[in-house]
Coordinates of C-alpha atoms and ligand atoms in Angstrom, one line a residue:
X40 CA 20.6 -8.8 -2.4
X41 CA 19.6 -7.1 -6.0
X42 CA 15.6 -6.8 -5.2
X43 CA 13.1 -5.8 -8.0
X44 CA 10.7 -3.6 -6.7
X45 CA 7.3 -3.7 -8.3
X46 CA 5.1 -0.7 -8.0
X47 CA 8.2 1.0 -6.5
X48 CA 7.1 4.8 -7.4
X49 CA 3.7 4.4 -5.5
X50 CA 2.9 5.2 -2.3
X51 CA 4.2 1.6 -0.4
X52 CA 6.7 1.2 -2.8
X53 CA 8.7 4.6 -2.6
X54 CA 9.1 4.0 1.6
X55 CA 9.8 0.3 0.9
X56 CA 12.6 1.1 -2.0
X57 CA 14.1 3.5 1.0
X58 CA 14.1 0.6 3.9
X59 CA 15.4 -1.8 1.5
X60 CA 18.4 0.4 0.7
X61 CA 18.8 1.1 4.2
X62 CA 18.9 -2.2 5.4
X63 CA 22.0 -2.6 2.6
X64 CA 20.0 -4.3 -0.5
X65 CA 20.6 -3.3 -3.8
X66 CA 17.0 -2.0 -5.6
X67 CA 15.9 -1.4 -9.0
X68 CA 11.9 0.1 -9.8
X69 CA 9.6 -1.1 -12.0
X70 CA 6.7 0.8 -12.0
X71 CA 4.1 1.6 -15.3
X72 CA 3.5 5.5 -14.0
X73 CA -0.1 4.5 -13.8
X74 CA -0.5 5.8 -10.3
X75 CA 3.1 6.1 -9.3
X76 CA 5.3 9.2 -9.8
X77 CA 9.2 9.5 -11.0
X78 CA 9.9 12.2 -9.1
X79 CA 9.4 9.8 -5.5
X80 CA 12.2 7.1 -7.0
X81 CA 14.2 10.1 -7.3
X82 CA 13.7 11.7 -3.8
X83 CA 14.1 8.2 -2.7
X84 CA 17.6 8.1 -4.2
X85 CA 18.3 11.6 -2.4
X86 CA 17.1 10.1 1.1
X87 CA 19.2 6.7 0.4
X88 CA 22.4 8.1 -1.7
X89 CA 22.1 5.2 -3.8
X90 CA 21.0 5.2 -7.5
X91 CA 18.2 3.4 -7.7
X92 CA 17.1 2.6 -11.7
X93 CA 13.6 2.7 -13.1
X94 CA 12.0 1.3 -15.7
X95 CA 8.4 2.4 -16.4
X96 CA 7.0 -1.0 -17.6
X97 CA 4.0 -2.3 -17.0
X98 CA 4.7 -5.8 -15.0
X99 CA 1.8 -7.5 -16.8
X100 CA 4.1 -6.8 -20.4
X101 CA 5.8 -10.3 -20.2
X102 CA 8.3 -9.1 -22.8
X103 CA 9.2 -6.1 -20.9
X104 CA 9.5 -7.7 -17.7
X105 CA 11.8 -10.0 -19.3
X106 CA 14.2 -8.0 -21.1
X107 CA 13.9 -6.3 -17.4
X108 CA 15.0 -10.1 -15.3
X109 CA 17.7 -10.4 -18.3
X110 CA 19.8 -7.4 -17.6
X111 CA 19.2 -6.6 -14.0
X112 CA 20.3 -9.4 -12.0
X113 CA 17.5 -9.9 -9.8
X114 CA 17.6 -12.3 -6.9
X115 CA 14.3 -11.4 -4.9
X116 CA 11.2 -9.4 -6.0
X117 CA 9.2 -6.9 -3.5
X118 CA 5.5 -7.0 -5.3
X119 CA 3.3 -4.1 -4.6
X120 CA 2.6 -3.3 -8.1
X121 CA -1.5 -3.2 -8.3
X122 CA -4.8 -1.0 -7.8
X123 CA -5.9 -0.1 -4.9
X124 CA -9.7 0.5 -6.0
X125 CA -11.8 -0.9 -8.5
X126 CA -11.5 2.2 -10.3
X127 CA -14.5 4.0 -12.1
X128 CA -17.7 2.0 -12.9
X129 CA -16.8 2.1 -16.7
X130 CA -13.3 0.4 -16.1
X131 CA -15.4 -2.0 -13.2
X132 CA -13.5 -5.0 -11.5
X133 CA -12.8 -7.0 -15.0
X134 CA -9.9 -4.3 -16.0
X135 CA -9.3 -4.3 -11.9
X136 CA -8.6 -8.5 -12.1
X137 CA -6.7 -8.2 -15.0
X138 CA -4.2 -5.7 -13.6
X139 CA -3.9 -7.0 -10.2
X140 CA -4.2 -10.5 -11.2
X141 CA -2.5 -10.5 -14.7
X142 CA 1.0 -8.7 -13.2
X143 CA 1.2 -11.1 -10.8
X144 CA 0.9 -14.0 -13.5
X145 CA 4.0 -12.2 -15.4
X146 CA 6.1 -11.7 -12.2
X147 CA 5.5 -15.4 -11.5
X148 CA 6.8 -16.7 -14.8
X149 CA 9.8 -14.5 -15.6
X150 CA 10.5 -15.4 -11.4
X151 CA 10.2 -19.2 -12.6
X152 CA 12.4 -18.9 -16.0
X153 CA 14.9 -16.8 -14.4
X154 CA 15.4 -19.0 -11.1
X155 CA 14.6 -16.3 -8.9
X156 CA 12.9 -17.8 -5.6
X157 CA 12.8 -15.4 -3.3
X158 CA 8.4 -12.9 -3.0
X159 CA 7.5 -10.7 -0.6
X160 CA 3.8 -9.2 -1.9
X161 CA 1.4 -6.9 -0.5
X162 CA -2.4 -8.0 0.4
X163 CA -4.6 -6.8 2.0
X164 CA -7.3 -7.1 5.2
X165 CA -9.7 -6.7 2.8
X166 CA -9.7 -10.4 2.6
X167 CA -11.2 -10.7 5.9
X168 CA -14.7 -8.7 5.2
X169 CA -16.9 -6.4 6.5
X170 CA -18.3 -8.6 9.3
X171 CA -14.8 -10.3 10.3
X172 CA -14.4 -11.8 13.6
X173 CA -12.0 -8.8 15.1
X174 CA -9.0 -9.1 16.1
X175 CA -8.7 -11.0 12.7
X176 CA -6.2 -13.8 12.7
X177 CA -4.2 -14.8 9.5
X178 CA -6.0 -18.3 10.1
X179 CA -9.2 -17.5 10.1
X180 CA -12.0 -18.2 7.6
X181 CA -11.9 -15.3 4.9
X182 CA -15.4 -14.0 4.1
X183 CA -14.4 -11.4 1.5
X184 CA -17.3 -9.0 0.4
X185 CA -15.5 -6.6 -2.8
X186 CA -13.7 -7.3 -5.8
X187 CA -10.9 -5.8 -4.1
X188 CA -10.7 -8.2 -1.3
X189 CA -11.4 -10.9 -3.8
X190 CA -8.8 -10.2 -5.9
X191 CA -6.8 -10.1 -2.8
X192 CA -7.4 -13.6 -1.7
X193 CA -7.2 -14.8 -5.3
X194 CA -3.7 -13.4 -6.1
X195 CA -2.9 -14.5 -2.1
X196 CA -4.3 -18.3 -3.4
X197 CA -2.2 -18.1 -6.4
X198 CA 0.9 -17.4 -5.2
X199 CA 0.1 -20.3 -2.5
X200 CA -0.4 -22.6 -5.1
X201 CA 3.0 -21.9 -7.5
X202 CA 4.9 -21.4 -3.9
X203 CA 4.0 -25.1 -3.2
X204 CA 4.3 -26.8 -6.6
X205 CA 7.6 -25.0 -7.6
X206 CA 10.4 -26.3 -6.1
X207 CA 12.2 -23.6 -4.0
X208 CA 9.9 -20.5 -4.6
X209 CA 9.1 -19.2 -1.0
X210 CA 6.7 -16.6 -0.6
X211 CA 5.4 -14.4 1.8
X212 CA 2.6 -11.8 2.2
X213 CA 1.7 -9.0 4.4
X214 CA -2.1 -8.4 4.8
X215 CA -1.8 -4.6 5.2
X216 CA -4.4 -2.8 6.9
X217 CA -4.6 0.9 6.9
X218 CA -1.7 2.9 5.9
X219 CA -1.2 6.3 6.7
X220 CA 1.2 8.4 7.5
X221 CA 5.0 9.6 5.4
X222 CA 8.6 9.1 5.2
X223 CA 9.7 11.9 8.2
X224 CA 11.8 14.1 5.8
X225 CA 8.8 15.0 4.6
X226 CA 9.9 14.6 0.6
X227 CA 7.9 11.6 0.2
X228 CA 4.1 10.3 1.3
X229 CA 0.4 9.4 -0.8
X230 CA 0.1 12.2 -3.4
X231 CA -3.2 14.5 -2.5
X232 CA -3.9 15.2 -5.9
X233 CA -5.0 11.7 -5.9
X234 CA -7.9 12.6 -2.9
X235 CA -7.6 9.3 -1.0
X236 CA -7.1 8.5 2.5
X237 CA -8.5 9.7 5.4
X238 CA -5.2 11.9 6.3
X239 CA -5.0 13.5 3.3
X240 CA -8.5 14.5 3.3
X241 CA -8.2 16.1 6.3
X242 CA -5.0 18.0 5.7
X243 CA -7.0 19.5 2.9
X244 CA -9.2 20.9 4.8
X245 CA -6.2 22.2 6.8
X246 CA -4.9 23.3 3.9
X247 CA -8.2 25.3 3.0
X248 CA -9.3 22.9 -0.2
X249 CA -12.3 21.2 1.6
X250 CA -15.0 23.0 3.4
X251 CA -15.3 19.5 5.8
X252 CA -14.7 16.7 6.4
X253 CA -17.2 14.1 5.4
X254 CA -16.6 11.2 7.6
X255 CA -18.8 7.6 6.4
X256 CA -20.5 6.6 9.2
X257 CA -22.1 8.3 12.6
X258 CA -24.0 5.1 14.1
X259 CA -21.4 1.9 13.7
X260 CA -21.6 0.0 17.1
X261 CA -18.0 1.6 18.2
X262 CA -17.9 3.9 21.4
X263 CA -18.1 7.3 19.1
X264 CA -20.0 5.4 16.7
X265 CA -17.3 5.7 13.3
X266 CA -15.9 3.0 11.8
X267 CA -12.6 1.7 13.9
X268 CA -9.4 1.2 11.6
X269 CA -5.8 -0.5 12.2
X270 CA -3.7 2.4 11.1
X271 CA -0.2 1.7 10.9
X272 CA 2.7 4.2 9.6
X273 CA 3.5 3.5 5.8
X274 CA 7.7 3.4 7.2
X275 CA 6.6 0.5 9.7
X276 CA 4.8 -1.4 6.7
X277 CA 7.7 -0.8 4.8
X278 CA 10.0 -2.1 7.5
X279 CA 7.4 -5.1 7.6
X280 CA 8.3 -6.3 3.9
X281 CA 12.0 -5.9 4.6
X282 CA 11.4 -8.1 7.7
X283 CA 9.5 -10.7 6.0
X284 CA 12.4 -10.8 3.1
X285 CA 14.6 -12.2 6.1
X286 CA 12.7 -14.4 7.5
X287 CA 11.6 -16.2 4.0
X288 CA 14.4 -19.3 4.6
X289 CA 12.8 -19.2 8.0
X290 CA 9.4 -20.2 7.4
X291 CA 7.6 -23.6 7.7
X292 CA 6.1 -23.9 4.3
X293 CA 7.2 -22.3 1.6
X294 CA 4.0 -19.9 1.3
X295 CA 3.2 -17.6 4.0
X296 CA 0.9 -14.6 5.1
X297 CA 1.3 -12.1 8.3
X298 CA -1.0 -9.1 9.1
X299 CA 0.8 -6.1 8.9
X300 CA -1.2 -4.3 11.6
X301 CA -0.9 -3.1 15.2
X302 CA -3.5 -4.6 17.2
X303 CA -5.0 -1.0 18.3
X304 CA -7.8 0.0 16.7
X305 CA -8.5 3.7 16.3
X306 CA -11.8 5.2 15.0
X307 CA -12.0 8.5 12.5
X308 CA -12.7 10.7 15.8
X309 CA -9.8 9.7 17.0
X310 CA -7.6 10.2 14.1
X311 CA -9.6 13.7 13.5
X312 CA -8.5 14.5 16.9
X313 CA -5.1 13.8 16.9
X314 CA -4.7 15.3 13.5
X315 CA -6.1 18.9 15.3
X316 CA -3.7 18.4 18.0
X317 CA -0.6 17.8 16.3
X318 CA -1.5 20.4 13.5
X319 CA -2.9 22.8 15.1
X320 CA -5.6 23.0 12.8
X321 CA -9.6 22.4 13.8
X322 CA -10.8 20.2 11.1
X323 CA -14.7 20.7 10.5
X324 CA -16.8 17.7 9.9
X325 CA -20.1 15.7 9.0
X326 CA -21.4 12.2 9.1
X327 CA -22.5 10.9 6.0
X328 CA -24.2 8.0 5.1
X329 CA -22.0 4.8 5.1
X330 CA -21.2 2.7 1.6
X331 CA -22.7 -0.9 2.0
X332 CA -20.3 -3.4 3.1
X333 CA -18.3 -1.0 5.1
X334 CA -16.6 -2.9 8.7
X335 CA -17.5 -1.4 11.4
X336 CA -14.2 -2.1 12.7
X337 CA -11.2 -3.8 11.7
X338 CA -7.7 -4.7 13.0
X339 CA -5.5 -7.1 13.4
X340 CA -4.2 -10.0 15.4
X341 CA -0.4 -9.2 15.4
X342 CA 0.9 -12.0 17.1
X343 CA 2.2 -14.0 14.3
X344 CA 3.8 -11.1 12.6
X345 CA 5.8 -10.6 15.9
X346 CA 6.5 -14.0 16.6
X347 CA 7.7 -15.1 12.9
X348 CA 8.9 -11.3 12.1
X349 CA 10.4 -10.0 15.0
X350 CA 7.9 -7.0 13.2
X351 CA 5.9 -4.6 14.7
X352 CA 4.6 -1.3 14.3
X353 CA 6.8 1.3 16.4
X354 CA 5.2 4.7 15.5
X355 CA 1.7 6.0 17.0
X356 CA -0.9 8.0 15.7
X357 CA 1.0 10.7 16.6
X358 CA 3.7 9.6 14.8
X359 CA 1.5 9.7 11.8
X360 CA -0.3 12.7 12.0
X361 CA 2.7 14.9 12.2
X362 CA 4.8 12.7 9.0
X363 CA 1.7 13.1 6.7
X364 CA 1.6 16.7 7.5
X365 CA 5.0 17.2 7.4
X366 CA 4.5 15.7 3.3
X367 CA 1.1 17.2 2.7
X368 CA 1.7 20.5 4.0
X369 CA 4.9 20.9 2.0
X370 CA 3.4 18.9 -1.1
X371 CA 0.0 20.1 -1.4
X372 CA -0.4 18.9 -5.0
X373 CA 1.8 16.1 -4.1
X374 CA 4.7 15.6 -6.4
X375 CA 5.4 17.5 -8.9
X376 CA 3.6 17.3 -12.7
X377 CA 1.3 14.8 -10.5
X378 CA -2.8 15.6 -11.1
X379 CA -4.7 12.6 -9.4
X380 CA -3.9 9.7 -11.5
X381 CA -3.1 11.6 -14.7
X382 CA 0.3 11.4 -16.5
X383 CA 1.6 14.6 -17.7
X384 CA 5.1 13.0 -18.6
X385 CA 3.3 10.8 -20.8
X386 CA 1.3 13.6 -22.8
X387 CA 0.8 16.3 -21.1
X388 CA -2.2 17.6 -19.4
X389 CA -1.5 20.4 -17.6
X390 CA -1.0 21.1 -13.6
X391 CA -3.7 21.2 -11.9
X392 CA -4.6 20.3 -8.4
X393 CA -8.0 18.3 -8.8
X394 CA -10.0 16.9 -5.4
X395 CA -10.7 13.2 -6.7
X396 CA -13.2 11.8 -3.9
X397 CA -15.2 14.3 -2.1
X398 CA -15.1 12.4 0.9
X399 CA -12.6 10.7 3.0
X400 CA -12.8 6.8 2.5
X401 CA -10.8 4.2 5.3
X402 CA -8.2 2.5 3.2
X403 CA -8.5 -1.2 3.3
Ligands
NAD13 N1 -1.9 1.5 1.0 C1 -2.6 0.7 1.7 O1 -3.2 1.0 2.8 C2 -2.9 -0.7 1.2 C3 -3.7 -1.6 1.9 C4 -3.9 -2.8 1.4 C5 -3.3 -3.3 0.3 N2 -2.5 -2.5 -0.4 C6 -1.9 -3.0 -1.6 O2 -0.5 -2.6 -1.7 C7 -0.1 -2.4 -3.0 C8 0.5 -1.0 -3.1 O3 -0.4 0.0 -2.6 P1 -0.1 1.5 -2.6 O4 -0.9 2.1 -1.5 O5 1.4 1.7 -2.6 O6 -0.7 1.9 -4.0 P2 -0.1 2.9 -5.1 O7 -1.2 3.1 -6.1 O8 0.4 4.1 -4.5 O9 1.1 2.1 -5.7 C9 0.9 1.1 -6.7 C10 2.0 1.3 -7.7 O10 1.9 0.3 -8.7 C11 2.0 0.8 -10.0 N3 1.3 -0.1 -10.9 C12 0.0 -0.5 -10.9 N4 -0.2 -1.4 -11.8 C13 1.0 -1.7 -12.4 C14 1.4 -2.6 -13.4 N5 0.6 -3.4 -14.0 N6 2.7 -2.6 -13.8 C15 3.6 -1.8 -13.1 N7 3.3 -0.9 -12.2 C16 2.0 -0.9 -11.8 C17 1.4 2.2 -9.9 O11 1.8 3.1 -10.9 C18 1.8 2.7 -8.5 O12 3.0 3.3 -8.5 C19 -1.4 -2.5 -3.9 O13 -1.4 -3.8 -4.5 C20 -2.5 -2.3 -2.9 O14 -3.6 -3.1 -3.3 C21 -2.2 -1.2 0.0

């Protein structure tokens, strides 16, 4: 199938453009630069051997995206276009709704004018809350407690909505829950420059940038008292989507949603720990005072997933910990010409490796 990858240059999207290759699709990137970097499409066409075009549109830019479904042949659409924070308080959750919620409006109507039927999207556990009955199940009562886990469920309701009134559109989402880890060649993983993720914070201090490690919470009621996370590896997530692709003739209804997590639950300690031992590395750290609305723990009820999927995550925190420092410790900056967020191909702004968070947030 010809598969129109939203978002494909980011972090998700470069290891899902590879798995969709690999299981024999045809792939073509769109992707507005805004966090995502050129140079991954193009490794991801070194690990693949297949040309994979780009165009750096913004999804939201119904003109673009058309001119983009007019030429391109597109029969399904991967979505994983979107912010994964609300961003700075001066850009705040309005210009956060608008980009998560306005692309998928676009995607939605060129998918409607140009008959193709066939969604797989990211969401997120965020939906569930902080105080979500654990393991959470995809039926469950969603209590979302951020503008990112709003905007979650809201694009999730959307797409339920359009799935069910438009006559055969069938959609399916993956709740992701924390995703860590790197392709294994080690030419592709989350740029540090950008300072998120609990991995790549600690590889910095590894690496010598941090002092510590600050980790958000000492007195959660988990057995070493840090929050407790589902981590999965970023290549089983992306194996996930190319799963749910399959099964979409498969499904009940035409709208479905699967949690794309493992069902273990690991806290910070133990990541930190098995970071040290597969690095090699002693990673210093300090508790720090939680942000409100942090879970104490989170994970997911895989069943569904495996049942409807045949999915599951394969690789371990091992597994992880040793891809992401295979990436990070080759790519310190991350890609090249990347400085957290900042586009130089679009203006210039020098290269410089800028820390973005000074502590080490749990994704979702
Ligand atoms: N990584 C995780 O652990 C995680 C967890 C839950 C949900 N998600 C969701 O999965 C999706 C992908 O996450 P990611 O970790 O790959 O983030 P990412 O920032 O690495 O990738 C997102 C990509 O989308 C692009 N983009 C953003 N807005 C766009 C627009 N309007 N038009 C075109 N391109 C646009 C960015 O440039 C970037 O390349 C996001 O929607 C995120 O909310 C991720």
């Amino acid at each position: 199938m010809r598969i129109l990858v939203t978002g494909g240059a980011g972090y998700l999207g470069s290891h899902t453009v590879v798995a969709l290759v690999e299981a024999g699709h045809d792939v073509v990137v769109v992707d507005d630069l805004s966090r995502g970097n050129p140079v991954a499409v193009s490794r991801a066409e070194v690990l693949t051997g297949q040309r994979i075009p780009l165009h750096a549109v913004d999804v939201a830019d119904i003109d673009a995206l058309e001119r983009i479904f007019d030429t391109e042949r597109v029969e399904a659409v991967v979505h994983l276009a979107g912010r994964r924070t609300t961003g700075s308080r001066a850009q705040g959750p309005l210009d956060f709704y608008e980009t998560n919620l306005g692309a998928t409006f676009t995607l939605l109507r060129c998918m409607v004018w140009y008959g193709v039927d066939r969604l797989v999207a990211a969401s997120s556990a965020a939906v569930y809350g902080a105080r979500a009955r654990v393991p959470s199940r995809e039926d469950q009562t969603v209590r979302t407690d951020s503008p990112f886990g709003r905007a979650a469920g809201m694009t999730e309701q959307v797409l339920a909505d359009v799935a069910h009134a438009q006559r055969g559109l069938r959609v399916g989402m993956l709740r992701c829950f924390t995703t860590a880890g790197a392709h294994p060649s080690g030419t592709i993983g989350e740029p540090a420059a950008r300072g998120e993720g609990l991995l790549t914070a600690m590889g910095q201090v590894a690496l010598g940038l941090r002092e510590r490690l600050d980790v958000r919470g000492g007195d959660h009621p988990t057995p070493d008292g840090t929050p407790m996370r589902d981590v999965v590896h970023v290549d089983d997530v992306a194996a996930g989507f190319v799963a749910a692709l399959g099964a979409l003739d498969e499904t009940d209804g035409p709208f479905s949603v699967w949690n794309a997590g493992s069902g273990r639950p690991a806290s910070v300690l133990d990541v930190l720990r098995t970071f040290e031992t597969v690095t090699g590395h002693r990673v210093p750290y300090r508790t720090v005072a939680a942000p409100a609305g942090t879970a104490a723990v989170s994970y997911a009820d895989p069943a569904l997933a495996e049942d409807e999927l045949g999915w599951r995550p394969v690789r371990d925190l091992v597994d992880i910990c040793a891809d992401h420092w295979r990436w990070q410790s080759r790519n310190p900056a991350g890609y090249p010409g990347l400085i957290g967020g900042e586009r130089p191909w679009r203006g210039g702004v020098g290269h410089r490796l800028r820390l973005v968070s000074p502590s080490a947030p749990w994704g979702a």
